[in-house]
Amino acid sequence: MYSSYWKPSDGRESNVLTDHQALHRDEATHKAMQSDETELRPLDLETIMSSKAAVKFWYLHRPKTMAYVHKNATKIQSLGRAFAVRQLRARHGAEYMAELARQDQARRDADALKELSPEERADKELNDAAYDARVEESRRLRREQIENERLAEEAIRMKQAEAASERRRLEAERQAAALAAMEETERLTEEERIRAAKEAEEERLRQEEEKARLEELRLIEEEERRVAEEAEAQRKAEEDCLAAEEAARLADEEAIRAEEERLRKEEEERLAEEEAIRAEEERLRLEEEERLHDEEDARLAEEERLRIEEEERLAAEEAARAAEQEELRLAAVAHEEEERLEREAEEARIREEEERRAQEKREEHERKLAEAAQAAKLAEEEAERVRQERIQQEKNEKYEQSLSKDVPVLVRKRGPGRVVSYDKEHETYAVRMENSMGGMQITVPSDDVNLDDDRILSPRTKVDTPFGTGEVVGLDPHVGCYAINTEVNAPENDQFLAFVQIGAVTVHQEEEEERAIVEDASLPSTLPVVVEPNTADCLF
């Protein structure tokens, strides 16, 4: 063991040299484990018991503290056992600790049975069997009760879920019906508007076509009338020309006949007077007749030529008129075909425009439906999120107001117990009942658990804690700690207020102390630690 800087006040001097290298090594070890070494806290006690080097350091540098630790050796051993239990649980698991506890209990039961007589052993076995049967029956009834409660709660939840689902279904059907009615109304209105617009457009096109057709007929009639008038005028002119030519011919013939008659009369008159020149006259007459015949033939040939030319001209004009009429007809047909193609193209364009508008309206309608569905989904998700946040907030508030471990409570219809844990999600307490209620651990709703004020230590109660005796100031049930003044009857300014968990506080029992003064007594190098698996998990 190292030497100590603390010298006894009885004048004795230590003759053990100081191992400065070990001192600095253990100081570094302790500082690596704990940063603040000026106050003694529950964590410091665990640190003291955690390693041999730390224990030696505390013996070396905090001898008064270690004297205080020796004074409270029982509590320190309990603290060490709790620390060892936690280490074993972290290393091997809770099932290993439970198995150790069962083996230890079996060993204790076997040791207890060895000390009994055969009759007492038989009675104890009968009593244990009866007790085990009662416990098993109680557990079975409790399991049945829990199962019945769970089934009842499940049935209630199912009914509530079915009612909520039915309400949502009815609301969805109502909204769908309203939306369908609104869509049907919009569709009928839109169809009526489209039909009216289409009818108006068709009426306008029909009127335009009728107007164009009438205009075309009028132009054709005017053209035909003009052509007929021109033909009639030309025919009349030709007839007048022919009549004039015929009249001229008849006049010539009449003049010729009159001349012939005059010549005949003159001839007859001269026959009597000039018989001598009859031969001359006959010759002259024959010459004249031949001349007239030649002139007549020439005239007839000219008339035939003029007639043929006139017929050819008329035929040419008729052919020209026919060609012109054919051109007009072909132009009219081409114009009609062009107008028909334009009309069909316009109808196709209008149809495509209507289809495009209908497609755009369908897409717009589908988009609105998708947006409405998305908005409804987002609203539902937002409502669900708000509901979950509200539920979580309520659970957090209940958790903040929940009772902590080891807080004494009264369970409705079951009696007193102590809180083991609180389930935030299910809002239930795990409560360990008192021994009078079987000592079993049960799960109950938070509404059935009430704080047991009668079992809470009153203020100024003198209690023992892992770091000494103190007075109770009060209890915080939500944290599970007593506020304790560590210095009894000390001035208010000198009191040290500590917060200790409920399981680490016991009512102080005055004990007589026996002191033995041994000179030159050295402290042990290690502090014995007894590990008991069935020790509580943690006192702090």
Coordinates of C-alpha atoms in Angstrom, one line a residue:
M1 CA 0.0 0.0 0.0
Y2 CA 1.2 3.5 -0.8
S3 CA 2.0 6.1 1.8
S4 CA -0.5 8.8 2.5
Y5 CA -0.2 12.6 2.5
W6 CA -2.6 12.6 5.4
K7 CA -0.7 12.4 8.7
P8 CA -2.3 11.2 11.9
S9 CA -3.1 13.9 14.4
D10 CA -1.7 11.8 17.3
G11 CA 1.9 12.7 16.6
R12 CA 2.7 9.5 14.8
E13 CA 4.7 9.7 11.6
S14 CA 4.6 7.4 8.6
N15 CA 7.9 5.7 7.8
V16 CA 6.7 4.3 4.4
L17 CA 8.4 6.0 1.4
T18 CA 6.1 7.5 -1.2
D19 CA 6.0 5.7 -4.6
H20 CA 5.6 8.8 -6.8
Q21 CA 5.5 6.8 -10.0
A22 CA 2.6 4.7 -8.8
L23 CA 0.9 7.8 -7.4
H24 CA 1.0 9.6 -10.8
R25 CA -0.1 6.5 -12.6
D26 CA -3.1 6.0 -10.4
E27 CA -3.9 9.7 -10.6
A28 CA -4.0 9.5 -14.4
T29 CA -6.1 6.3 -14.2
H30 CA -8.7 8.1 -12.0
K31 CA -8.7 11.3 -13.9
A32 CA -9.4 9.3 -17.1
M33 CA -12.5 7.8 -15.4
Q34 CA -13.8 10.9 -13.6
S35 CA -13.2 14.5 -14.3
D36 CA -14.4 16.1 -11.1
E37 CA -12.8 14.8 -7.9
T38 CA -13.7 17.6 -5.5
E39 CA -17.2 16.3 -4.6
L40 CA -18.5 12.9 -3.6
R41 CA -21.4 11.8 -5.7
P42 CA -23.2 8.5 -6.3
L43 CA -21.2 8.1 -9.5
D44 CA -18.0 8.6 -7.5
L45 CA -18.8 5.7 -5.3
E46 CA -19.2 3.5 -8.3
T47 CA -15.9 4.9 -9.6
I48 CA -14.2 4.0 -6.3
M49 CA -15.4 0.4 -6.6
S50 CA -14.7 0.0 -10.3
S51 CA -10.9 -0.9 -10.2
K52 CA -8.1 -1.6 -7.8
A53 CA -6.1 1.4 -9.1
A54 CA -9.0 3.7 -8.4
V55 CA -9.5 2.3 -4.9
K56 CA -5.8 2.8 -4.2
F57 CA -5.9 6.3 -5.5
W58 CA -8.8 7.2 -3.2
Y59 CA -7.1 5.6 -0.2
L60 CA -4.0 7.7 -1.1
H61 CA -5.6 11.1 -1.9
R62 CA -8.9 11.0 0.0
P63 CA -8.2 9.2 3.3
K64 CA -11.0 11.0 5.1
T65 CA -13.4 10.0 2.4
M66 CA -12.3 6.4 2.6
A67 CA -12.8 6.5 6.3
Y68 CA -16.3 7.6 5.7
V69 CA -16.6 4.8 3.1
H70 CA -15.5 2.2 5.7
K71 CA -18.0 3.6 8.1
N72 CA -20.7 2.9 5.6
A73 CA -19.2 -0.4 4.4
T74 CA -22.6 -2.2 4.1
K75 CA -24.0 0.4 1.7
I76 CA -20.8 0.4 -0.3
Q77 CA -20.9 -3.4 -0.6
S78 CA -24.5 -3.1 -1.8
L79 CA -23.4 -0.5 -4.3
G80 CA -20.6 -2.8 -5.4
R81 CA -22.9 -5.7 -5.8
A82 CA -25.3 -3.6 -7.8
F83 CA -22.4 -2.6 -10.0
A84 CA -21.3 -6.2 -10.5
V85 CA -24.8 -7.2 -11.3
R86 CA -25.1 -4.6 -14.0
Q87 CA -21.7 -5.7 -15.4
L88 CA -22.9 -9.4 -15.5
R89 CA -26.2 -8.4 -17.0
A90 CA -24.5 -6.3 -19.7
R91 CA -22.0 -9.2 -20.4
H92 CA -24.3 -12.3 -20.2
G93 CA -27.9 -10.9 -20.4
A94 CA -30.9 -10.9 -18.1
E95 CA -31.7 -14.6 -18.6
Y96 CA -28.3 -15.5 -17.2
M97 CA -29.0 -13.3 -14.1
A98 CA -32.4 -14.9 -13.7
E99 CA -30.8 -18.4 -13.9
L100 CA -28.3 -17.4 -11.3
A101 CA -31.1 -16.1 -9.1
R102 CA -33.0 -19.4 -9.6
Q103 CA -30.0 -21.5 -8.7
D104 CA -29.3 -19.3 -5.6
Q105 CA -32.9 -19.6 -4.5
A106 CA -32.8 -23.4 -5.0
R107 CA -29.6 -23.5 -3.0
R108 CA -31.1 -21.5 -0.2
D109 CA -34.3 -23.6 -0.2
A110 CA -32.1 -26.8 -0.1
D111 CA -30.1 -25.4 2.8
A112 CA -33.4 -24.5 4.6
L113 CA -34.8 -28.0 4.0
K114 CA -31.6 -29.6 5.5
E115 CA -32.2 -27.8 8.8
L116 CA -35.8 -29.1 9.1
S117 CA -37.0 -32.4 10.5
P118 CA -38.8 -34.9 8.2
E119 CA -42.2 -33.8 9.5
E120 CA -41.5 -30.1 9.1
R121 CA -40.0 -30.8 5.7
A122 CA -43.2 -32.7 4.6
D123 CA -45.4 -29.9 6.0
K124 CA -43.3 -27.3 4.2
E125 CA -43.5 -29.2 1.0
L126 CA -47.2 -29.4 1.3
N127 CA -47.5 -25.7 2.2
D128 CA -45.2 -24.8 -0.7
A129 CA -47.2 -27.0 -3.1
A130 CA -50.5 -25.4 -1.9
Y131 CA -48.9 -21.9 -2.2
D132 CA -47.6 -22.7 -5.7
A133 CA -51.0 -24.0 -6.7
R134 CA -52.6 -20.8 -5.3
V135 CA -50.1 -18.6 -7.1
E136 CA -50.6 -20.6 -10.3
E137 CA -54.3 -20.3 -10.0
S138 CA -54.1 -16.6 -9.3
R139 CA -51.8 -16.2 -12.3
R140 CA -54.1 -18.2 -14.4
L141 CA -57.1 -16.1 -13.3
R142 CA -55.1 -13.0 -13.9
R143 CA -54.0 -14.1 -17.3
E144 CA -57.7 -14.9 -18.1
Q145 CA -58.7 -11.5 -16.8
I146 CA -56.0 -9.8 -18.9
E147 CA -57.0 -11.8 -21.9
N148 CA -60.7 -11.0 -21.4
E149 CA -59.8 -7.3 -21.0
R150 CA -57.7 -7.5 -24.1
L151 CA -60.5 -9.2 -26.1
A152 CA -63.0 -6.6 -24.8
E153 CA -60.7 -3.7 -25.7
E154 CA -60.0 -5.4 -29.0
A155 CA -63.7 -5.7 -29.7
I156 CA -64.3 -2.1 -28.7
R157 CA -61.4 -1.0 -30.9
M158 CA -62.8 -3.1 -33.8
K159 CA -66.3 -1.6 -33.3
Q160 CA -64.8 1.9 -33.2
A161 CA -62.7 1.1 -36.3
E162 CA -65.7 -0.3 -38.1
A163 CA -67.8 2.8 -37.2
A164 CA -65.0 5.1 -38.3
S165 CA -64.5 3.1 -41.5
E166 CA -68.3 3.2 -42.1
R167 CA -68.3 7.0 -41.5
R168 CA -65.4 7.5 -43.8
R169 CA -67.1 5.3 -46.4
L170 CA -70.4 7.2 -46.2
E171 CA -68.5 10.5 -46.3
A172 CA -66.5 9.3 -49.3
E173 CA -69.7 8.1 -51.0
R174 CA -71.4 11.4 -50.3
Q175 CA -68.4 13.4 -51.6
A176 CA -68.2 11.1 -54.7
A177 CA -71.9 11.5 -55.4
A178 CA -71.6 15.3 -55.0
L179 CA -68.6 15.3 -57.2
A180 CA -70.3 13.1 -59.8
A181 CA -73.4 15.3 -59.8
M182 CA -71.3 18.4 -60.2
E183 CA -69.3 16.7 -63.0
E184 CA -72.5 15.5 -64.7
T185 CA -74.0 19.0 -64.5
E186 CA -70.8 20.5 -65.9
R187 CA -70.7 17.9 -68.6
L188 CA -74.3 18.5 -69.6
T189 CA -73.8 22.2 -69.6
E190 CA -70.7 21.9 -71.6
E191 CA -72.4 19.5 -74.1
E192 CA -75.3 21.8 -74.4
R193 CA -73.0 24.8 -75.1
I194 CA -71.0 22.8 -77.6
R195 CA -74.1 21.5 -79.3
A196 CA -75.5 25.1 -79.5
A197 CA -72.2 26.4 -80.8
K198 CA -72.1 23.6 -83.3
E199 CA -75.6 24.2 -84.5
A200 CA -75.0 27.9 -84.8
E201 CA -71.8 27.2 -86.7
E202 CA -73.6 24.7 -89.0
E203 CA -76.5 27.2 -89.5
R204 CA -73.9 29.9 -90.4
L205 CA -72.1 27.6 -92.8
R206 CA -75.4 26.5 -94.3
Q207 CA -76.5 30.1 -94.8
E208 CA -73.1 30.9 -96.3
E209 CA -73.3 27.9 -98.6
E210 CA -76.9 28.8 -99.7
K211 CA -75.8 32.4 -100.3
A212 CA -72.8 31.2 -102.3
R213 CA -75.0 28.8 -104.3
L214 CA -77.6 31.4 -105.0
E215 CA -74.9 33.9 -106.0
E216 CA -73.4 31.2 -108.3
L217 CA -76.8 30.4 -109.8
R218 CA -77.4 34.1 -110.4
L219 CA -74.0 34.5 -112.1
I220 CA -74.7 31.4 -114.2
E221 CA -78.1 32.7 -115.1
E222 CA -76.8 36.1 -116.0
E223 CA -74.0 34.5 -118.1
E224 CA -76.5 32.3 -119.9
R225 CA -78.9 35.2 -120.4
R226 CA -76.0 37.3 -121.7
V227 CA -74.9 34.5 -124.0
A228 CA -78.5 34.0 -125.2
E229 CA -79.0 37.7 -125.8
E230 CA -75.7 37.9 -127.7
A231 CA -76.7 34.8 -129.7
E232 CA -80.2 36.2 -130.4
A233 CA -78.7 39.5 -131.4
Q234 CA -76.2 37.8 -133.6
R235 CA -79.0 35.5 -135.1
K236 CA -81.2 38.5 -135.7
A237 CA -78.3 40.4 -137.3
E238 CA -77.6 37.4 -139.5
E239 CA -81.3 37.0 -140.4
D240 CA -81.5 40.7 -141.2
C241 CA -78.4 40.3 -143.3
L242 CA -79.8 37.3 -145.1
A243 CA -83.2 39.0 -145.5
A244 CA -81.4 42.0 -147.0
E245 CA -79.4 39.8 -149.3
E246 CA -82.5 37.9 -150.2
A247 CA -84.4 41.1 -150.8
A248 CA -81.5 42.4 -152.9
R249 CA -81.5 39.1 -154.8
L250 CA -85.3 39.3 -155.3
A251 CA -85.0 42.9 -156.3
D252 CA -82.3 42.0 -158.8
E253 CA -84.4 39.1 -160.0
E254 CA -87.4 41.4 -160.2
A255 CA -85.3 43.9 -162.0
I256 CA -84.1 41.2 -164.3
R257 CA -87.6 40.0 -164.9
A258 CA -88.8 43.5 -165.5
E259 CA -85.8 44.1 -167.8
E260 CA -86.6 40.9 -169.5
E261 CA -90.2 41.8 -169.8
R262 CA -89.3 45.2 -171.2
L263 CA -86.9 43.6 -173.5
R264 CA -89.4 41.0 -174.6
K265 CA -92.0 43.8 -175.2
E266 CA -89.3 45.7 -177.0
E267 CA -88.4 42.6 -178.8
E268 CA -92.0 41.9 -179.7
E269 CA -92.4 45.5 -180.8
R270 CA -89.2 45.3 -182.7
L271 CA -90.2 41.9 -184.1
A272 CA -92.7 43.7 -186.1
E273 CA -90.6 46.6 -186.8
E274 CA -87.2 45.2 -187.1
E275 CA -87.3 41.7 -188.5
A276 CA -84.1 42.2 -190.1
I277 CA -82.2 42.6 -186.9
R278 CA -83.8 39.6 -185.2
A279 CA -80.8 37.5 -185.6
E280 CA -78.7 40.2 -184.0
E281 CA -81.1 40.6 -181.2
E282 CA -81.3 36.9 -180.8
R283 CA -77.6 36.8 -180.6
L284 CA -77.6 39.7 -178.2
R285 CA -80.3 38.0 -176.2
L286 CA -78.5 34.8 -176.0
E287 CA -75.3 36.6 -175.0
E288 CA -77.3 38.5 -172.4
E289 CA -78.9 35.3 -171.1
E290 CA -75.5 33.6 -171.0
R291 CA -74.1 36.7 -169.2
L292 CA -77.1 36.7 -166.8
H293 CA -76.7 33.0 -166.4
D294 CA -73.1 33.4 -165.6
E295 CA -73.9 36.2 -163.3
E296 CA -76.6 34.1 -161.7
D297 CA -74.2 31.2 -161.3
A298 CA -71.6 33.6 -159.9
R299 CA -74.1 35.1 -157.6
L300 CA -75.3 31.7 -156.5
A301 CA -71.8 30.5 -156.0
E302 CA -71.0 33.6 -154.0
E303 CA -74.2 33.1 -152.0
E304 CA -73.2 29.5 -151.4
R305 CA -69.8 30.6 -150.4
L306 CA -71.2 33.2 -148.1
R307 CA -73.7 30.6 -146.7
I308 CA -70.9 28.1 -146.1
E309 CA -68.7 30.8 -144.5
E310 CA -71.7 31.9 -142.4
E311 CA -72.4 28.3 -141.4
E312 CA -68.7 27.8 -140.6
R313 CA -68.6 31.1 -138.7
L314 CA -71.8 30.1 -136.8
A315 CA -70.3 26.6 -136.1
A316 CA -67.1 28.2 -134.9
E317 CA -69.0 30.6 -132.7
E318 CA -71.2 27.7 -131.5
A319 CA -68.1 25.7 -130.8
A320 CA -66.5 28.7 -129.1
R321 CA -69.7 29.2 -127.0
A322 CA -69.7 25.5 -126.2
A323 CA -66.1 25.6 -125.3
E324 CA -66.6 28.7 -123.2
Q325 CA -69.7 27.1 -121.5
E326 CA -67.6 24.0 -120.9
E327 CA -64.8 26.1 -119.5
L328 CA -67.4 27.9 -117.3
R329 CA -68.9 24.6 -116.3
L330 CA -65.5 23.1 -115.5
A331 CA -64.5 26.3 -113.7
A332 CA -67.8 26.1 -111.7
V333 CA -67.2 22.4 -111.0
A334 CA -63.6 23.2 -110.0
H335 CA -64.8 26.1 -107.8
E336 CA -67.4 23.8 -106.3
E337 CA -64.8 21.1 -105.7
E338 CA -62.4 23.6 -104.2
E339 CA -65.2 25.0 -102.0
R340 CA -66.1 21.4 -101.0
L341 CA -62.5 20.6 -100.2
E342 CA -62.2 23.9 -98.3
R343 CA -65.5 23.1 -96.5
E344 CA -64.3 19.6 -95.7
A345 CA -61.0 21.0 -94.5
E346 CA -62.8 23.6 -92.4
E347 CA -65.1 20.9 -91.0
A348 CA -62.0 18.7 -90.3
R349 CA -60.3 21.6 -88.6
I350 CA -63.4 22.4 -86.6
R351 CA -63.7 18.7 -85.7
E352 CA -60.1 18.5 -84.7
E353 CA -60.4 21.7 -82.7
E354 CA -63.5 20.3 -80.9
E355 CA -61.7 17.1 -80.3
R356 CA -58.6 19.0 -79.0
R357 CA -60.8 21.1 -76.8
A358 CA -62.6 18.0 -75.6
Q359 CA -59.3 16.3 -74.9
E360 CA -58.0 19.4 -73.1
K361 CA -61.2 19.5 -71.1
R362 CA -60.9 15.8 -70.3
E363 CA -57.2 16.3 -69.3
E364 CA -58.1 19.4 -67.3
H365 CA -60.9 17.5 -65.6
E366 CA -58.6 14.5 -64.9
R367 CA -56.0 16.9 -63.6
K368 CA -58.5 18.6 -61.4
L369 CA -59.7 15.2 -60.2
A370 CA -56.1 14.2 -59.6
E371 CA -55.4 17.5 -57.8
A372 CA -58.6 17.1 -55.7
A373 CA -57.6 13.5 -54.9
Q374 CA -54.1 14.6 -54.1
A375 CA -55.4 17.5 -52.0
A376 CA -57.8 15.2 -50.2
K377 CA -54.9 12.7 -49.6
L378 CA -52.6 15.5 -48.4
A379 CA -55.4 16.8 -46.2
E380 CA -56.0 13.3 -44.8
E381 CA -52.3 12.8 -44.3
E382 CA -52.0 16.2 -42.7
A383 CA -55.0 15.4 -40.4
E384 CA -53.5 12.1 -39.6
R385 CA -50.1 13.7 -38.9
V386 CA -51.7 16.4 -36.7
R387 CA -53.7 13.6 -34.9
Q388 CA -50.5 11.6 -34.4
E389 CA -48.6 14.7 -33.2
R390 CA -51.5 15.5 -30.9
I391 CA -51.5 11.9 -29.6
Q392 CA -47.7 11.9 -29.3
Q393 CA -47.9 15.3 -27.5
E394 CA -50.5 13.9 -25.1
K395 CA -48.3 10.8 -24.6
N396 CA -45.3 13.0 -24.0
E397 CA -47.2 15.2 -21.5
K398 CA -48.5 12.1 -19.7
Y399 CA -44.9 10.7 -19.8
E400 CA -43.6 13.9 -18.3
Q401 CA -46.3 13.6 -15.6
S402 CA -45.8 9.9 -15.1
L403 CA -44.6 8.4 -11.9
S404 CA -41.0 7.1 -11.7
K405 CA -39.5 3.8 -10.5
D406 CA -40.2 2.7 -6.9
V407 CA -42.8 5.4 -6.3
P408 CA -45.4 4.1 -3.9
V409 CA -48.9 3.9 -5.5
L410 CA -52.4 2.5 -4.9
V411 CA -53.8 0.4 -7.8
R412 CA -57.5 0.5 -8.1
K413 CA -59.2 -2.7 -6.9
R414 CA -55.8 -4.3 -6.2
G415 CA -54.1 -2.5 -3.4
P416 CA -50.6 -0.9 -2.8
G417 CA -47.6 -1.4 -4.9
R418 CA -44.6 0.3 -6.4
V419 CA -44.0 1.5 -9.9
V420 CA -41.5 -0.6 -12.0
S421 CA -41.8 1.3 -15.3
Y422 CA -44.1 3.3 -17.4
D423 CA -45.0 2.3 -21.0
K424 CA -45.2 5.5 -23.0
E425 CA -46.8 4.0 -26.1
H426 CA -49.6 2.0 -24.3
E427 CA -49.9 4.4 -21.4
T428 CA -49.7 1.7 -18.8
Y429 CA -47.7 1.1 -15.6
A430 CA -45.8 -2.0 -14.7
V431 CA -46.5 -2.2 -10.9
R432 CA -44.9 -4.6 -8.4
M433 CA -47.5 -5.4 -5.8
E434 CA -46.7 -5.5 -2.1
N435 CA -46.1 -8.9 -0.5
S436 CA -49.6 -8.9 0.9
M437 CA -50.9 -8.8 -2.6
G438 CA -48.8 -11.7 -3.8
G439 CA -45.7 -9.7 -4.7
M440 CA -46.4 -10.2 -8.4
Q441 CA -45.8 -7.6 -11.2
I442 CA -48.8 -6.5 -13.1
T443 CA -49.6 -4.1 -15.9
V444 CA -52.4 -1.6 -15.3
P445 CA -53.7 1.5 -17.2
S446 CA -52.4 4.8 -16.0
D447 CA -55.9 5.9 -14.9
D448 CA -56.0 3.0 -12.3
V449 CA -52.7 4.2 -10.6
N450 CA -52.8 6.9 -7.9
L451 CA -50.0 8.2 -5.7
D452 CA -49.9 6.7 -2.2
D453 CA -49.2 9.7 0.0
D454 CA -49.3 7.7 3.2
R455 CA -46.1 5.8 2.2
I456 CA -44.1 8.8 1.2
L457 CA -41.6 9.9 3.8
S458 CA -42.6 13.2 5.4
P459 CA -40.2 16.2 5.4
R460 CA -37.5 16.3 8.0
T461 CA -37.6 12.5 8.3
K462 CA -34.1 11.3 9.2
V463 CA -32.9 8.8 6.6
D464 CA -29.8 6.8 5.5
T465 CA -28.4 7.3 2.1
P466 CA -25.4 5.8 0.3
F467 CA -23.4 8.8 1.3
G468 CA -24.6 9.2 4.8
T469 CA -27.5 10.3 7.0
G470 CA -29.7 13.2 6.0
E471 CA -33.2 14.8 6.3
V472 CA -35.9 14.5 3.8
V473 CA -36.9 17.7 2.1
G474 CA -39.5 16.3 -0.3
L475 CA -40.2 13.8 -3.1
D476 CA -40.4 14.4 -6.8
P477 CA -42.6 11.4 -7.9
H478 CA -42.0 12.2 -11.6
V479 CA -38.2 11.8 -11.2
G480 CA -38.3 9.1 -8.5
C481 CA -35.9 11.0 -6.2
Y482 CA -36.0 12.3 -2.6
A483 CA -34.5 15.7 -2.1
I484 CA -32.3 15.2 1.1
N485 CA -30.2 17.6 3.2
T486 CA -27.1 15.6 3.8
E487 CA -26.0 17.5 6.9
V488 CA -28.4 17.0 9.8
N489 CA -29.1 20.0 12.0
A490 CA -26.6 22.1 10.0
P491 CA -27.1 25.8 9.3
E492 CA -29.1 26.4 6.2
N493 CA -26.2 27.8 4.2
D494 CA -24.0 24.8 5.0
Q495 CA -26.5 22.1 4.0
F496 CA -25.7 20.1 0.9
L497 CA -28.9 19.2 -1.0
A498 CA -28.8 15.8 -2.7
F499 CA -31.3 14.0 -4.9
V500 CA -31.4 10.3 -4.2
Q501 CA -33.5 7.6 -5.8
I502 CA -36.3 6.1 -3.7
G503 CA -34.7 2.6 -3.5
A504 CA -31.5 4.0 -2.0
V505 CA -33.3 5.8 0.9
T506 CA -34.1 4.0 4.2
V507 CA -35.4 5.4 7.4
H508 CA -32.5 5.9 9.8
Q509 CA -32.2 3.4 12.7
E510 CA -30.1 4.5 15.6
E511 CA -27.3 2.0 16.2
E512 CA -24.7 1.7 18.8
E513 CA -21.2 2.0 17.4
E514 CA -18.2 0.3 18.9
R515 CA -14.9 1.9 18.2
A516 CA -11.6 0.1 18.4
I517 CA -8.4 2.2 18.2
V518 CA -5.6 0.3 16.7
E519 CA -2.2 2.0 16.4
D520 CA -0.2 1.7 13.2
A521 CA -3.1 0.0 11.4
S522 CA -2.9 0.0 7.7
L523 CA -5.8 0.0 5.4
P524 CA -6.5 -3.1 3.2
S525 CA -5.2 -3.0 -0.4
T526 CA -8.5 -4.1 -1.8
L527 CA -12.1 -3.8 -0.6
P528 CA -14.0 -7.2 -0.7
V529 CA -17.0 -7.2 -3.0
V530 CA -19.7 -9.8 -2.7
V531 CA -21.8 -10.3 -5.9
E532 CA -25.4 -11.5 -5.3
P533 CA -27.3 -12.0 -8.5
N534 CA -30.7 -11.3 -7.0
T535 CA -29.6 -7.8 -5.8
A536 CA -31.6 -4.9 -7.2
D537 CA -30.4 -3.6 -10.6
C538 CA -29.4 -0.1 -9.4
L539 CA -29.9 2.0 -6.4
F540 CA -29.3 5.3 -8.2

